[in-house]
CSV table of C-alpha atoms in Angstrom, one decimal:
chain,number,residue,atom,x,y,z
X,27,UNK,CA,9.8,71.3,36.6
X,28,UNK,CA,10.4,69.8,40.0
X,29,UNK,CA,6.7,68.8,40.3
X,30,UNK,CA,6.8,67.1,36.9
X,31,UNK,CA,10.0,65.2,37.9
X,32,UNK,CA,8.4,64.1,41.2
X,33,UNK,CA,5.2,63.0,39.4
X,34,UNK,CA,7.2,61.0,36.9
X,35,UNK,CA,9.2,59.4,39.7
X,36,UNK,CA,6.0,58.4,41.6
X,37,UNK,CA,4.6,57.0,38.3
X,38,UNK,CA,7.7,54.8,37.8
X,39,UNK,CA,7.5,53.6,41.4
X,40,UNK,CA,3.8,52.7,41.1
X,41,UNK,CA,4.5,51.0,37.8
X,42,UNK,CA,7.3,48.9,39.4
X,43,UNK,CA,5.2,48.0,42.3
X,44,UNK,CA,2.3,46.9,40.1
X,45,UNK,CA,4.6,44.7,38.0
X,46,UNK,CA,6.1,43.2,41.1
X,47,UNK,CA,2.7,42.6,42.6
X,48,UNK,CA,1.5,41.0,39.4
X,49,UNK,CA,4.6,38.8,39.3
X,50,UNK,CA,4.1,37.9,43.0
X,51,UNK,CA,0.4,37.3,42.6
X,52,UNK,CA,1.0,33.7,41.7
X,53,UNK,CA,3.1,31.7,44.0
X,54,UNK,CA,4.2,28.1,44.0
X,55,UNK,CA,2.6,26.0,46.8
X,56,UNK,CA,4.1,22.7,45.7
X,57,UNK,CA,5.7,21.1,42.6
X,58,UNK,CA,5.8,17.4,41.9
X,59,UNK,CA,7.7,15.6,39.1
X,60,UNK,CA,5.6,13.1,37.2
X,61,UNK,CA,6.3,10.5,34.5
X,62,UNK,CA,6.2,12.1,31.1
X,63,UNK,CA,2.5,11.8,30.0
X,64,UNK,CA,0.7,12.8,26.8
X,65,UNK,CA,-2.2,15.2,27.0
X,66,UNK,CA,-4.2,17.2,24.4
X,67,UNK,CA,-6.4,20.2,24.7
X,68,UNK,CA,-9.9,19.8,26.2
X,69,UNK,CA,-10.8,23.4,25.4
X,70,UNK,CA,-9.6,26.0,23.0
X,71,UNK,CA,-10.0,28.8,25.6
X,72,UNK,CA,-6.8,28.1,27.6
X,73,UNK,CA,-3.2,29.3,27.2
X,74,UNK,CA,0.3,28.4,28.1
X,75,UNK,CA,1.9,30.8,30.6
X,76,UNK,CA,5.3,31.2,32.3
X,77,UNK,CA,5.5,30.0,35.9
X,78,UNK,CA,4.9,33.5,37.4
X,79,UNK,CA,1.8,33.7,35.2
X,80,UNK,CA,2.9,37.2,33.9
X,81,UNK,CA,3.4,36.2,30.3
X,82,UNK,CA,1.1,34.3,27.9
X,83,UNK,CA,3.3,32.1,25.7
X,84,UNK,CA,0.8,30.4,23.5
X,85,UNK,CA,-2.9,30.2,22.9
X,86,UNK,CA,-4.4,26.7,22.8
X,87,UNK,CA,-6.7,27.8,20.0
X,88,UNK,CA,-3.6,28.0,17.8
X,89,UNK,CA,-2.6,24.4,18.6
X,90,UNK,CA,-5.7,22.2,17.7
X,91,UNK,CA,-3.7,19.1,16.8
X,92,UNK,CA,-0.8,19.3,19.3
X,93,UNK,CA,0.1,16.7,21.9
X,94,UNK,CA,1.4,18.3,25.1
X,95,UNK,CA,3.8,16.3,27.3
X,96,UNK,CA,3.4,16.8,31.0
X,97,UNK,CA,6.4,16.4,33.3
X,98,UNK,CA,5.3,18.3,36.5
X,99,UNK,CA,2.2,18.9,38.6
X,100,UNK,CA,2.4,22.3,40.2
X,101,UNK,CA,0.0,23.9,42.6
X,102,UNK,CA,-0.1,27.7,42.3
X,103,UNK,CA,-1.7,30.1,44.7
X,104,UNK,CA,-3.4,33.3,43.5
X,105,UNK,CA,-4.8,35.4,46.3
X,106,UNK,CA,-6.7,32.9,48.4
X,107,UNK,CA,-7.3,30.5,45.6
X,108,UNK,CA,-5.2,27.4,44.8
X,109,UNK,CA,-5.1,25.7,41.4
X,110,UNK,CA,-3.4,22.8,39.7
X,111,UNK,CA,-1.2,23.5,36.7
X,112,UNK,CA,0.8,21.2,34.5
X,113,UNK,CA,4.3,21.9,33.2
X,114,UNK,CA,4.1,21.1,29.5
X,115,UNK,CA,6.1,21.0,26.3
X,116,UNK,CA,5.0,20.2,22.8
X,117,UNK,CA,6.5,17.4,20.8
X,118,UNK,CA,8.8,19.6,18.8
X,119,UNK,CA,10.1,21.3,21.9
X,120,UNK,CA,9.3,24.7,20.6
X,121,UNK,CA,6.7,25.7,23.2
X,122,UNK,CA,6.8,25.0,26.9
X,123,UNK,CA,5.2,26.5,30.0
X,124,UNK,CA,2.3,25.9,32.3
X,125,UNK,CA,-1.4,25.2,31.6
X,126,UNK,CA,-4.3,25.0,34.0
X,127,UNK,CA,-5.1,21.2,34.3
X,128,UNK,CA,-8.7,21.5,33.3
X,129,UNK,CA,-7.8,22.7,29.9
X,130,UNK,CA,-6.1,19.4,29.1
X,131,UNK,CA,-7.2,15.8,28.8
X,132,UNK,CA,-5.0,12.7,28.9
X,133,UNK,CA,-3.9,11.1,25.7
X,134,UNK,CA,-2.4,12.1,22.4
X,135,UNK,CA,-4.4,14.4,20.3
X,136,UNK,CA,-6.7,12.5,17.9
X,137,UNK,CA,-5.7,13.4,14.3
X,138,UNK,CA,-8.2,15.2,12.2
X,139,UNK,CA,-8.5,17.8,9.5
X,140,UNK,CA,-10.5,20.8,10.6
X,141,UNK,CA,-11.5,22.4,7.3
X,142,UNK,CA,-11.5,19.7,4.5
X,143,UNK,CA,-15.0,18.4,3.8
X,144,UNK,CA,-13.5,15.2,2.4
X,145,UNK,CA,-10.0,13.8,2.3
X,146,UNK,CA,-7.9,10.7,1.8
X,147,UNK,CA,-4.3,9.4,1.9
X,148,UNK,CA,-3.5,6.6,-0.5
X,149,UNK,CA,-0.5,4.3,-0.9
X,150,UNK,CA,0.2,4.6,-4.6
X,151,UNK,CA,1.8,1.1,-4.6
X,152,UNK,CA,-0.9,-0.8,-3.0
X,153,UNK,CA,-4.1,1.3,-3.4
X,154,UNK,CA,-4.5,1.0,0.4
X,155,UNK,CA,-6.4,3.9,2.0
X,156,UNK,CA,-4.2,5.0,4.9
X,157,UNK,CA,-6.5,7.7,6.3
X,158,UNK,CA,-9.8,9.1,5.2
X,159,UNK,CA,-12.6,11.5,5.9
X,160,UNK,CA,-15.9,11.2,3.9
X,161,UNK,CA,-13.7,9.7,1.2
X,162,UNK,CA,-16.5,8.0,-0.7
X,163,UNK,CA,-18.8,11.0,-0.9
X,164,UNK,CA,-18.9,12.6,-4.4
X,165,UNK,CA,-18.1,16.3,-4.4
X,166,UNK,CA,-17.4,19.1,-6.9
X,167,UNK,CA,-13.7,18.9,-7.6
X,168,UNK,CA,-13.0,22.0,-9.8
X,169,UNK,CA,-9.7,21.9,-11.7
X,170,UNK,CA,-8.6,18.6,-10.1
X,171,UNK,CA,-10.8,17.3,-12.9
X,172,UNK,CA,-8.0,18.0,-15.3
X,173,UNK,CA,-6.1,14.9,-14.1
X,174,UNK,CA,-8.6,12.7,-16.0
X,175,UNK,CA,-8.3,15.0,-19.1
X,176,UNK,CA,-4.5,14.8,-19.0
X,177,UNK,CA,-4.6,11.0,-18.6
X,178,UNK,CA,-6.7,10.7,-21.8
X,179,UNK,CA,-4.2,13.0,-23.6
X,180,UNK,CA,-1.3,10.8,-22.4
X,181,UNK,CA,-3.2,7.8,-23.6
X,182,UNK,CA,-3.7,9.1,-27.1
X,183,UNK,CA,-0.1,10.2,-27.5
X,184,UNK,CA,1.1,6.8,-26.2
X,185,UNK,CA,-1.2,5.1,-28.7
X,186,UNK,CA,1.0,6.3,-31.6
X,187,UNK,CA,-1.9,8.1,-33.3
X,188,UNK,CA,-0.3,11.5,-32.4
X,189,UNK,CA,2.8,13.0,-30.9
X,190,UNK,CA,3.5,15.8,-28.4
X,191,UNK,CA,4.2,18.0,-31.3
X,192,UNK,CA,0.8,17.4,-33.0
X,193,UNK,CA,-1.1,20.6,-33.5
X,194,UNK,CA,-4.4,21.3,-31.7
X,195,UNK,CA,-6.9,23.7,-33.3
X,196,UNK,CA,-7.7,26.5,-30.8
X,197,UNK,CA,-9.5,28.9,-33.2
X,198,UNK,CA,-13.0,28.4,-31.7
X,199,UNK,CA,-14.1,31.8,-30.4
X,200,UNK,CA,-15.5,30.4,-27.1
X,201,UNK,CA,-12.0,29.1,-26.2
X,202,UNK,CA,-10.4,32.4,-26.9
X,203,UNK,CA,-13.0,34.2,-24.8
X,204,UNK,CA,-12.5,31.8,-22.0
X,205,UNK,CA,-8.8,32.3,-22.0
X,206,UNK,CA,-9.2,36.0,-21.8
X,207,UNK,CA,-11.6,35.9,-18.9
X,208,UNK,CA,-10.5,37.5,-15.7
X,209,UNK,CA,-12.1,34.7,-13.7
X,210,UNK,CA,-11.7,31.6,-15.9
X,211,UNK,CA,-8.7,32.5,-18.1
X,212,UNK,CA,-5.0,32.8,-17.6
X,213,UNK,CA,-3.3,31.2,-20.6
X,214,UNK,CA,-4.5,33.3,-23.6
X,215,UNK,CA,-5.1,31.8,-27.0
X,216,UNK,CA,-3.4,34.3,-29.3
X,217,UNK,CA,-2.9,31.8,-32.0
X,218,UNK,CA,-5.2,29.4,-33.8
X,219,UNK,CA,-3.2,26.3,-32.9
X,220,UNK,CA,-0.7,25.1,-30.2
X,221,UNK,CA,1.1,21.8,-29.8
X,222,UNK,CA,-0.3,19.1,-27.6
X,223,UNK,CA,2.7,19.5,-25.2
X,224,UNK,CA,2.1,23.3,-24.9
X,225,UNK,CA,-1.5,22.9,-24.0
X,226,UNK,CA,-0.8,19.9,-21.7
X,227,UNK,CA,1.7,22.1,-19.7
X,228,UNK,CA,-0.6,25.1,-19.6
X,229,UNK,CA,-3.5,22.9,-18.3
X,230,UNK,CA,-1.3,21.1,-15.7
X,231,UNK,CA,0.9,24.0,-14.4
X,232,UNK,CA,-1.3,27.1,-15.0
X,233,UNK,CA,-4.6,25.1,-14.7
X,234,UNK,CA,-5.7,26.7,-18.0
X,235,UNK,CA,-9.4,25.9,-18.6
X,236,UNK,CA,-9.4,26.7,-22.3
X,237,UNK,CA,-6.3,24.5,-22.8
X,238,UNK,CA,-7.9,21.5,-21.1
X,239,UNK,CA,-11.1,22.0,-23.1
X,240,UNK,CA,-9.2,22.2,-26.4
X,241,UNK,CA,-7.2,19.1,-25.5
X,242,UNK,CA,-10.5,17.2,-24.8
X,243,UNK,CA,-11.9,18.1,-28.2
X,244,UNK,CA,-8.6,17.0,-29.8
X,245,UNK,CA,-8.7,13.6,-28.0
X,246,UNK,CA,-12.2,13.1,-29.2
X,247,UNK,CA,-11.2,13.9,-32.8
X,248,UNK,CA,-12.3,17.4,-33.5
X,249,UNK,CA,-12.1,21.1,-32.6
X,250,UNK,CA,-15.7,22.2,-31.9
X,251,UNK,CA,-18.1,21.9,-28.9
X,252,UNK,CA,-19.7,18.8,-30.3
X,253,UNK,CA,-16.4,17.0,-29.8
X,254,UNK,CA,-16.4,18.3,-26.2
X,255,UNK,CA,-19.6,16.3,-25.7
X,256,UNK,CA,-17.9,13.2,-27.1
X,257,UNK,CA,-14.9,13.8,-24.8
X,258,UNK,CA,-17.1,13.9,-21.7
X,259,UNK,CA,-18.3,10.5,-22.7
X,260,UNK,CA,-14.7,9.3,-22.9
X,261,UNK,CA,-14.1,10.7,-19.4
X,262,UNK,CA,-17.0,8.8,-17.9
X,263,UNK,CA,-16.1,5.6,-19.9
X,264,UNK,CA,-12.6,5.7,-18.4
X,265,UNK,CA,-14.0,6.1,-14.9
X,266,UNK,CA,-16.3,3.1,-15.4
X,267,UNK,CA,-13.3,1.1,-16.7
X,268,UNK,CA,-11.4,1.8,-13.5
X,269,UNK,CA,-14.6,0.9,-11.5
X,270,UNK,CA,-14.8,4.4,-10.0
X,271,UNK,CA,-18.3,4.2,-8.6
X,272,UNK,CA,-18.3,7.8,-7.2
X,273,UNK,CA,-17.2,9.7,-10.3
X,274,UNK,CA,-19.3,11.6,-12.8
X,275,UNK,CA,-18.0,14.1,-15.4
X,276,UNK,CA,-19.6,16.9,-17.3
X,277,UNK,CA,-16.6,19.2,-17.9
X,278,UNK,CA,-13.1,18.7,-19.3
X,279,UNK,CA,-11.7,21.5,-17.2
X,280,UNK,CA,-13.7,21.4,-14.0
X,281,UNK,CA,-15.6,24.6,-14.5
X,282,UNK,CA,-19.2,24.2,-13.7
X,283,UNK,CA,-21.7,24.2,-16.5
X,284,UNK,CA,-23.3,27.4,-15.2
X,285,UNK,CA,-20.1,29.1,-16.3
X,286,UNK,CA,-19.4,27.0,-19.4
X,287,UNK,CA,-22.7,27.8,-20.9
X,288,UNK,CA,-21.5,31.3,-21.7
X,289,UNK,CA,-18.7,29.9,-23.8
X,290,UNK,CA,-20.7,27.3,-25.7
X,291,UNK,CA,-19.5,24.3,-23.7
X,292,UNK,CA,-22.5,23.1,-21.7
X,293,UNK,CA,-23.5,19.5,-22.0
X,294,UNK,CA,-26.5,17.4,-20.7
X,295,UNK,CA,-26.2,16.3,-17.1
X,296,UNK,CA,-25.5,18.0,-13.7
X,297,UNK,CA,-23.8,21.3,-13.1
X,298,UNK,CA,-20.4,20.0,-11.9
X,299,UNK,CA,-18.0,17.1,-12.0
X,300,UNK,CA,-18.8,15.1,-8.9
X,301,UNK,CA,-16.0,12.8,-7.7
X,302,UNK,CA,-15.2,11.3,-4.3
X,303,UNK,CA,-11.8,12.0,-2.7
X,304,UNK,CA,-10.9,8.3,-3.0
X,305,UNK,CA,-11.7,8.2,-6.7
X,306,UNK,CA,-9.7,11.4,-7.3
X,307,UNK,CA,-6.8,9.7,-5.6
X,308,UNK,CA,-7.2,6.6,-7.8
X,309,UNK,CA,-7.3,8.8,-10.9
X,310,UNK,CA,-4.0,10.5,-9.8
X,311,UNK,CA,-2.5,7.1,-9.1
X,312,UNK,CA,-3.3,5.8,-12.6
X,313,UNK,CA,-1.8,9.0,-14.1
X,314,UNK,CA,1.4,8.9,-12.1
X,315,UNK,CA,1.8,5.1,-12.5
X,316,UNK,CA,1.1,4.8,-16.2
X,317,UNK,CA,2.7,8.1,-17.2
X,318,UNK,CA,5.3,9.1,-14.5
X,319,UNK,CA,6.7,11.8,-16.7
X,320,UNK,CA,3.8,14.0,-15.5
X,321,UNK,CA,5.8,14.6,-12.4
X,322,UNK,CA,8.5,16.3,-14.4
X,323,UNK,CA,6.1,19.0,-15.3
X,324,UNK,CA,4.1,19.1,-12.1
X,325,UNK,CA,7.2,19.7,-10.0
X,326,UNK,CA,8.1,22.9,-11.9
X,327,UNK,CA,7.1,26.0,-10.0
X,328,UNK,CA,7.0,28.1,-13.1
X,329,UNK,CA,7.3,27.5,-16.8
X,330,UNK,CA,7.2,29.6,-20.0
X,331,UNK,CA,4.9,28.1,-22.5
X,332,UNK,CA,4.5,29.6,-26.0
X,333,UNK,CA,5.9,32.9,-24.7
X,334,UNK,CA,3.5,33.0,-21.7
X,335,UNK,CA,4.5,32.5,-18.0
X,336,UNK,CA,2.7,29.7,-16.3
X,337,UNK,CA,2.6,29.7,-12.5
X,338,UNK,CA,2.2,26.5,-10.5
X,339,UNK,CA,0.0,27.2,-7.4
X,340,UNK,CA,1.2,24.1,-5.5
X,341,UNK,CA,2.6,25.8,-2.4
X,342,UNK,CA,4.3,22.6,-1.2
X,343,UNK,CA,6.9,22.7,-3.9
X,344,UNK,CA,10.5,23.8,-3.0
X,345,UNK,CA,10.8,27.5,-2.3
X,346,UNK,CA,7.1,27.9,-1.5
X,347,UNK,CA,5.5,28.9,1.8
X,348,UNK,CA,4.5,25.4,3.0
X,349,UNK,CA,7.5,23.5,1.6
X,350,UNK,CA,8.9,20.7,3.8
X,351,UNK,CA,12.0,19.1,2.4
X,352,UNK,CA,11.4,15.6,4.0
X,353,UNK,CA,8.1,15.2,2.2
X,354,UNK,CA,9.6,15.5,-1.3
X,355,UNK,CA,6.4,16.8,-2.8
X,356,UNK,CA,6.6,16.8,-6.6
X,357,UNK,CA,2.9,17.3,-7.6
X,358,UNK,CA,0.2,17.3,-8.5
X,359,UNK,CA,-2.9,19.6,-9.0
X,360,UNK,CA,-4.8,22.4,-7.4
X,361,UNK,CA,-8.4,23.5,-8.0
X,362,UNK,CA,-10.9,26.1,-6.9
X,363,UNK,CA,-14.4,27.3,-7.7
X,364,UNK,CA,-16.9,28.8,-5.3
X,365,UNK,CA,-18.9,25.6,-5.4
X,366,UNK,CA,-15.9,23.2,-4.9
X,367,UNK,CA,-13.9,25.3,-2.5
X,368,UNK,CA,-10.1,24.8,-2.4
X,369,UNK,CA,-9.1,21.4,-3.6
X,370,UNK,CA,-5.7,19.8,-3.8
X,371,UNK,CA,-4.1,16.6,-4.9
X,372,UNK,CA,-0.6,16.2,-3.4
X,373,UNK,CA,2.0,13.6,-4.0
X,374,UNK,CA,5.5,12.8,-2.9
X,375,UNK,CA,7.8,9.9,-2.1
X,376,UNK,CA,9.7,10.2,1.2
X,377,UNK,CA,13.0,8.4,1.3
X,378,UNK,CA,12.4,4.7,2.2
X,379,UNK,CA,8.7,4.8,1.7
X,380,UNK,CA,6.1,4.1,-1.1
X,381,UNK,CA,4.7,7.1,-3.0
X,382,UNK,CA,1.9,8.8,-1.1
X,383,UNK,CA,-1.1,10.5,-2.7
X,384,UNK,CA,-3.3,12.8,-0.7
X,385,UNK,CA,-6.6,14.5,-1.6
X,386,UNK,CA,-8.4,17.3,0.3
X,387,UNK,CA,-11.7,18.6,-1.1
X,388,UNK,CA,-13.5,21.8,-0.2
X,389,UNK,CA,-10.8,23.0,2.1
X,390,UNK,CA,-9.9,26.4,3.5
X,391,UNK,CA,-6.3,25.6,4.4
X,392,UNK,CA,-5.5,23.0,1.8
X,393,UNK,CA,-1.6,23.1,2.0
X,394,UNK,CA,-1.3,23.1,5.8
X,395,UNK,CA,-3.8,20.3,6.0
X,396,UNK,CA,-2.2,18.3,3.3
X,397,UNK,CA,1.2,18.7,5.0
X,398,UNK,CA,-0.3,17.6,8.3
X,399,UNK,CA,-2.0,14.6,6.7
X,400,UNK,CA,1.3,13.5,5.0
X,401,UNK,CA,3.2,13.9,8.3
X,402,UNK,CA,0.6,12.0,10.2
X,403,UNK,CA,0.8,9.0,7.8
X,404,UNK,CA,4.5,8.9,7.9
X,405,UNK,CA,4.7,9.4,11.7
X,406,UNK,CA,2.5,6.3,12.2
X,407,UNK,CA,4.7,4.4,9.7
X,408,UNK,CA,1.6,3.5,7.6
X,409,UNK,CA,3.4,3.6,4.3
C-alpha cells in the first residue's frame, strides 16, 4: 500500500514538473505595442495559442475568411530558438491570442465563397450586381427552377382567366407516382384535383415536383404530358422576353430529364435546366417585384396544405440553424439534385437598405455562404 502511495506521489510530481516545464518552455524575450493593423491568414496550418503556448485556442483552418487585428509584436524563446509572434484578435472580439508571424499576411482577408461554383448578389431595386462569382455561366439549378414556374402561375391568375381557387387536374398516373417517390416525392397526390393555391404552396414551400409539373400543365391549358411540353416553351419564351441570355428550360420542376423520363415527362432538349446565377437572380427579382405576396408564403417555416405538412428547407428563416435577425431573410427557394448540387436563392431587406437577392449554385455549405455573402455586401455598404 505504501509503495503504491509513493508511486502515485512520484507520478503526480513528475506530471506537475512536466506541465511546469511545458509552460516555461516558451518565454517572452520582448514585447512591442504596434498600431492596430489588419492581417489575414497566409496558411491554413497555423493556430492561435495563449502566450505561454500551452493551449491551442483556434485553428486557422476554421477561419478562412477572418481578418485578424494585430496590436503587439512579441518575440518568444523556445529552447535556443527565438521566433516572432503577433498578438491578434478577430473583428468580432471572440477569439484572441498569439500567432506565429509567418502564418499571417498584411491586409484584410479578401472575400470569397469556398464552395459555391457560381454565385451573385443583386440589388433588387436597381438590378445592380454587387458581388459575383462565375455569375454568367449556365449551370443546372434543380428546384430553383420552380421560381419561373411559379411566376407563370401568378401571371395566369393575375390575368383574370383563373383564380387561386381554380381546380387543377392531378389524376395523371405519372404525377401520382412522382409524388409517392422516396427521392422525388413529398407532397402526395391522394386526390384527382387540388386548388391552384394548394399546389403553389406545395411547390414553393415543400418543393413538390409533381405540384410544379401539374401547375405547368394547367398554365399551358391542359392536364397531360403534351401540355407539359407546351409549358416548357412558355418558360423559355418568358426567359427570352426578359432577355435572359443564359437560361434554358426543359423541366417545370427542375428534375433532370433522366429522372423525368420514368414518369412520362421527358421533352426534347438537354438533360437539365441550365441557368446562370445572375439570370436566376433576375427571375427571382421579377417574381418578388411583380408578385410580392410570394414572400408571405416563402417566409413560412411550415404549412399544412390539403392535410399534409409542408416543410420549408430555408435554414435562414427565424428559428432555424443559420438565422441572423439583422438580415431579415424572408425567402426564397432551395434546390438539390446530384447534378446541380445544393442551390439556394435567398432574399431579405435589412432595415434602411434595398432588398437583396443572393444566389449560390452547386454549393456544399449554401446557408453559411449565403449568410456570409449577405453580410459582406452590407458591411461594404453596397446596397
